[in-house]
Amino acid sequence: MSVYEKLTPVLTKRWLSPDAWRIDVYEQLDGYAAARKALKSHPDDLIALIKDSGLRGRGGAGFPTGLKWGFIPQNDGKPHYLVVNADEGEPGTCKDLPLMTHDPHSLVEGCIIASYAIRANRAYIYIRGEAVHAARRLRSAVAEAYKAGYLGKNIQGTGFDLDLVVHSGAGAYICGEETALLDSLEGFRGQPRLRPPFPATHGLYASPTVVNNVGTIASVPYIVLGGAAWWKSMGTEKSSGPMIYSLSGRINNPGQYECSMGITLRELIELAGGMQAGHQLKFWTPGGSSTPLLAAEHIDTALDFESVAAAGSILGTTATQIFSDQDCPVYATYRWLEFYHHESCGKCTPCREGNYWMVRVYRRILSGEGTYEDLDTLLDTADNILGRSFCGLGDGATSPVTSSLQYFKQDYLDYIERKKAPMLSAKALAGAH
Ligand code: NAI
Ligand code: SF4
């Protein structure tokens, strides 16, 4: 079997069709057929269909989508909201941006179906501020959908009303955390709220709210048309359907590869044209930098939620960053930590202070001034951040630290024992104390 047969283009299938972002082209390619079908069904049947499909959130956590929709209280007299988290910001993650750029109507169509299922008459797409082109495409798609009668009052004569707003954020990583996102949408500084209560009961404007990732919502029209059994025919028993894997780093053809969940890293690297000449796989992230690094020995790990967890990491956003024997895990971890330190919202002490200090320890080690005690300090600091932070950002920041120390301690020792030339200059060290 050719490795290319491992590709299962579903969400990506229109990406190469010219002008698929225009409604006339989208409709020629089956577009809005699912919305027309769904609006003739009972909302509860749609929730049951999504539950049956086993669809799990594509934003990183993999929470069952149908279950989340089912949490929305019924007949509670409150407005309900759908909020699409399009604030993709996890380092290495780049699957939602091309989807919104090449196929924005699939997200609009998913919003219509999901809003109808959860009885919401208002939906928001919260998109990263930097994603200017994608936001432009989305706004144009929303305007086209209004004009064609897929949004607004009495959609397609069904009596269902839906307004959809595209809201651009201002580029803070923390606003991808769902409750910070809701605060930002309400006009406040984006900082995480205490959970529980979860947005399902106390979300936007304290009303029941479903917050779903772009890929999750864009999957819905395909499930409505193809059925739960078809969706489940791809992937594994507990991780159903296709997934967009974003491959970057030391491979010949970086990009988006949509395959059934459970494909292995070895197969993905083959799909991506193999490792670059002269490079041997050394370490990789299964799903962005917040997921523990894995090593070359994990190359045959199936990339589904359960198998990656069994290997000691998290599937996360399926942002698969590939590093080679010519890359340094200590330096990579330092760069990620600088990111977390910069993006920490400052609300809680373990994350705000812990990341600050860990960055300084890394600068010391990478400048050739590290000590053996620094390794204990890193582990101790990470231990005091993990599980003691207010939101997932703090926890995620510890992943590359502990996993790189687990698999690549010798790389740290090489700096400490002066066996390796310092990666950072004395100038960087000046900020380390
Ligand atoms: P989580 O597991 O706490 O929650 C996942 C979802 O399930 C949320 O929408 C939450 O409201 C809902 N939920 C969980 N338990 C619930 C309950 N008992 N009742 C009602 N709803 C419930 O995960 P979290 O903190 O929302 O997200 C963490 C993930 O985000 C990480 O795994 C990471 O991979 C990913 N991430 C993604 C980024 C991106 O750019 N896509 C950026 C940073 C992190
Ligand atoms: Fe803010 Fe970090 Fe605390 Fe999250 S863990 S609330 S980002 S300081």
Short mmCIF file of C-alpha atoms in Angstrom, two decimals, residues 141-357:
data_model
loop_
_atom_site.label_atom_id
_atom_site.label_comp_id
_atom_site.label_asym_id
_atom_site.label_seq_id
_atom_site.Cartn_x
_atom_site.Cartn_y
_atom_site.Cartn_z
CA ALA A 141 -18.03 34.36 3.80
CA VAL A 142 -20.35 35.55 6.57
CA ALA A 143 -21.61 38.42 4.37
CA GLU A 144 -22.22 35.97 1.49
CA ALA A 145 -24.06 33.59 3.82
CA TYR A 146 -26.35 36.39 5.03
CA LYS A 147 -27.09 37.38 1.43
CA ALA A 148 -27.88 33.79 0.47
CA GLY A 149 -30.27 33.35 3.42
CA TYR A 150 -28.08 30.97 5.45
CA LEU A 151 -27.69 33.51 8.25
CA GLY A 152 -30.05 36.09 9.67
CA LYS A 153 -33.79 35.75 10.22
CA ASN A 154 -35.84 32.70 9.28
CA ILE A 155 -32.96 30.80 7.69
CA GLN A 156 -34.09 28.93 4.57
CA GLY A 157 -37.70 29.41 5.72
CA THR A 158 -37.22 27.17 8.76
CA GLY A 159 -38.02 29.80 11.40
CA PHE A 160 -34.50 29.52 12.83
CA ASP A 161 -32.62 32.82 13.34
CA LEU A 162 -28.86 33.12 13.68
CA ASP A 163 -26.49 36.07 13.77
CA LEU A 164 -22.79 35.27 13.35
CA VAL A 165 -20.11 37.77 14.34
CA VAL A 166 -16.39 37.51 13.49
CA HIS A 167 -14.39 39.14 16.28
CA SER A 168 -10.65 39.74 16.00
CA GLY A 169 -8.57 39.47 19.18
CA ALA A 170 -5.34 41.36 19.78
CA GLY A 171 -2.84 38.53 19.64
CA ALA A 172 -2.50 37.38 23.25
CA TYR A 173 -1.86 33.63 23.54
CA ILE A 174 -3.86 33.48 26.77
CA CYS A 175 -7.01 34.55 24.91
CA GLY A 176 -7.04 31.07 23.39
CA GLU A 177 -7.85 29.74 26.87
CA GLU A 178 -11.60 29.51 26.63
CA THR A 179 -12.57 31.60 29.67
CA ALA A 180 -9.98 34.30 28.93
CA LEU A 181 -11.42 34.34 25.43
CA LEU A 182 -14.91 34.92 26.83
CA ASP A 183 -13.64 37.77 29.04
CA SER A 184 -11.93 39.33 26.03
CA LEU A 185 -15.10 38.96 23.95
CA GLU A 186 -17.04 40.73 26.68
CA GLY A 187 -14.59 43.63 26.47
CA PHE A 188 -12.46 42.86 29.52
CA ARG A 189 -8.76 42.14 29.77
CA GLY A 190 -8.42 38.49 28.74
CA GLN A 191 -7.59 36.47 31.86
CA PRO A 192 -8.79 32.98 32.76
CA ARG A 193 -11.83 32.53 34.98
CA LEU A 194 -12.14 29.87 37.64
CA ARG A 195 -13.58 26.60 36.29
CA PRO A 196 -16.01 25.13 37.33
CA PRO A 197 -18.45 26.49 36.52
CA PHE A 198 -17.64 25.61 32.93
CA PRO A 199 -18.83 27.73 30.00
CA ALA A 200 -21.49 25.11 29.27
CA THR A 201 -23.52 26.60 32.11
CA HIS A 202 -21.80 29.95 32.81
CA GLY A 203 -20.15 31.18 29.65
CA LEU A 204 -20.55 34.33 27.59
CA TYR A 205 -22.49 36.94 29.60
CA ALA A 206 -22.94 34.18 32.24
CA SER A 207 -25.16 32.23 29.84
CA PRO A 208 -24.83 28.65 28.60
CA THR A 209 -22.13 28.63 25.93
CA VAL A 210 -20.46 26.03 23.79
CA VAL A 211 -16.84 26.91 23.04
CA ASN A 212 -15.45 24.74 20.24
CA ASN A 213 -12.34 24.85 18.10
CA VAL A 214 -12.47 25.67 14.35
CA GLY A 215 -11.68 22.10 13.30
CA THR A 216 -14.37 20.69 15.58
CA ILE A 217 -17.10 22.90 14.15
CA ALA A 218 -15.89 22.47 10.57
CA SER A 219 -16.18 18.66 11.04
CA VAL A 220 -19.89 18.88 11.80
CA PRO A 221 -21.26 19.35 8.23
CA TYR A 222 -19.34 16.27 7.07
CA ILE A 223 -20.80 14.16 9.86
CA VAL A 224 -24.31 15.40 9.08
CA LEU A 225 -23.91 14.39 5.41
CA GLY A 226 -21.79 11.26 5.87
CA GLY A 227 -23.26 9.88 9.09
CA ALA A 228 -21.73 8.71 12.34
CA ALA A 229 -20.74 5.27 11.02
CA TRP A 230 -18.79 6.79 8.11
CA TRP A 231 -16.95 9.15 10.48
CA LYS A 232 -16.15 6.28 12.82
CA SER A 233 -14.86 4.20 9.90
CA MET A 234 -11.78 6.44 10.14
CA GLY A 235 -9.52 6.55 13.18
CA THR A 236 -9.56 4.33 16.22
CA GLU A 237 -12.36 3.21 18.52
CA LYS A 238 -11.94 6.11 20.96
CA SER A 239 -10.34 8.64 18.62
CA SER A 240 -12.62 8.68 15.62
CA GLY A 241 -12.40 10.47 12.30
CA PRO A 242 -9.70 12.22 10.32
CA MET A 243 -7.27 14.69 11.86
CA ILE A 244 -5.17 17.43 10.32
CA TYR A 245 -1.55 16.86 11.36
CA SER A 246 0.65 19.95 10.98
CA LEU A 247 4.20 18.83 10.21
CA SER A 248 7.07 21.23 10.57
CA GLY A 249 10.81 21.06 11.12
CA ARG A 250 13.46 18.80 9.63
CA ILE A 251 11.33 17.07 7.02
CA ASN A 252 11.38 17.61 3.28
CA ASN A 253 7.79 18.74 2.77
CA PRO A 254 6.34 20.50 5.81
CA GLY A 255 2.60 21.12 5.70
CA GLN A 256 -0.84 19.87 6.64
CA TYR A 257 -1.54 16.14 6.27
CA GLU A 258 -5.08 14.97 6.96
CA CYS A 259 -5.11 11.30 7.92
CA SER A 260 -7.20 8.95 10.01
CA MET A 261 -6.37 9.28 13.68
CA GLY A 262 -3.88 6.66 14.73
CA ILE A 263 -1.37 7.16 11.92
CA THR A 264 2.17 6.83 13.25
CA LEU A 265 4.89 9.46 13.20
CA ARG A 266 6.95 7.18 10.95
CA GLU A 267 4.16 7.19 8.36
CA LEU A 268 3.68 10.96 8.64
CA ILE A 269 7.40 11.56 8.07
CA GLU A 270 7.21 9.32 5.00
CA LEU A 271 4.21 11.32 3.75
CA ALA A 272 6.22 14.49 4.27
CA GLY A 273 9.01 13.23 2.00
CA GLY A 274 11.22 11.87 4.77
CA MET A 275 13.77 13.58 6.98
CA GLN A 276 15.98 16.21 5.36
CA ALA A 277 19.28 14.87 4.05
CA GLY A 278 21.82 14.46 6.81
CA HIS A 279 19.26 14.70 9.62
CA GLN A 280 18.25 11.94 12.02
CA LEU A 281 15.10 12.26 14.14
CA LYS A 282 16.02 13.18 17.72
CA PHE A 283 12.92 14.65 19.37
CA TRP A 284 9.41 15.82 18.45
CA THR A 285 6.21 17.25 19.82
CA PRO A 286 3.01 15.29 19.20
CA GLY A 287 0.78 18.36 19.57
CA GLY A 288 2.53 21.65 20.13
CA SER A 289 5.06 22.75 22.71
CA SER A 290 2.67 22.31 25.65
CA THR A 291 2.78 18.55 25.10
CA PRO A 292 5.73 16.59 26.51
CA LEU A 293 8.51 15.94 23.99
CA LEU A 294 8.95 12.44 22.70
CA ALA A 295 12.16 10.87 21.41
CA ALA A 296 13.19 8.93 18.28
CA GLU A 297 12.30 5.68 20.05
CA HIS A 298 8.64 6.78 19.93
CA ILE A 299 8.51 7.00 16.13
CA ASP A 300 5.96 4.17 15.88
CA THR A 301 3.54 5.74 18.35
CA ALA A 302 0.04 5.92 16.89
CA LEU A 303 -1.11 9.53 16.93
CA ASP A 304 -4.46 9.16 18.64
CA PHE A 305 -5.45 10.43 22.07
CA GLU A 306 -4.98 7.14 23.90
CA SER A 307 -1.75 5.93 22.29
CA VAL A 308 0.05 9.25 22.75
CA ALA A 309 -1.04 9.31 26.40
CA ALA A 310 0.30 5.77 26.82
CA ALA A 311 3.63 6.98 25.43
CA GLY A 312 3.72 9.67 28.13
CA SER A 313 2.59 12.72 26.17
CA ILE A 314 -0.60 14.40 24.91
CA LEU A 315 -1.99 14.47 21.37
CA GLY A 316 -2.82 18.17 21.82
CA THR A 317 -3.21 20.18 18.64
CA THR A 318 -1.42 17.57 16.44
CA ALA A 319 1.25 20.17 15.71
CA THR A 320 4.02 17.70 15.03
CA GLN A 321 7.33 19.52 15.18
CA ILE A 322 10.25 17.39 14.07
CA PHE A 323 13.77 18.03 15.39
CA SER A 324 16.97 16.26 14.41
CA ASP A 325 20.35 15.34 15.83
CA GLN A 326 21.48 18.79 14.68
CA ASP A 327 18.97 20.51 16.97
CA CYS A 328 19.42 21.07 20.67
CA PRO A 329 16.55 20.09 23.00
CA VAL A 330 17.89 22.43 25.70
CA TYR A 331 17.84 25.43 23.38
CA ALA A 332 14.43 24.48 21.93
CA THR A 333 13.00 24.25 25.45
CA TYR A 334 14.53 27.62 26.33
CA ARG A 335 12.88 29.26 23.30
CA TRP A 336 9.49 27.79 24.24
CA LEU A 337 9.92 28.94 27.81
CA GLU A 338 10.67 32.46 26.64
CA PHE A 339 7.35 32.29 24.80
CA TYR A 340 5.44 31.11 27.89
CA HIS A 341 7.17 33.67 30.06
CA HIS A 342 6.20 36.42 27.62
CA GLU A 343 2.61 35.17 27.26
CA SER A 344 1.92 34.41 30.93
CA CYS A 345 -0.99 36.66 31.89
CA GLY A 346 0.45 37.20 35.38
CA LYS A 347 -2.70 36.27 37.28
CA CYS A 348 -1.17 33.48 39.36
CA THR A 349 2.22 33.26 41.05
CA PRO A 350 3.47 29.79 40.02
CA CYS A 351 3.24 30.56 36.30
CA ARG A 352 4.19 34.24 36.44
CA GLU A 353 7.24 33.79 38.70
CA GLY A 354 8.13 30.20 37.83
CA ASN A 355 8.51 30.84 34.11
CA TYR A 356 10.51 33.98 34.82
CA TRP A 357 12.99 32.03 36.91
#
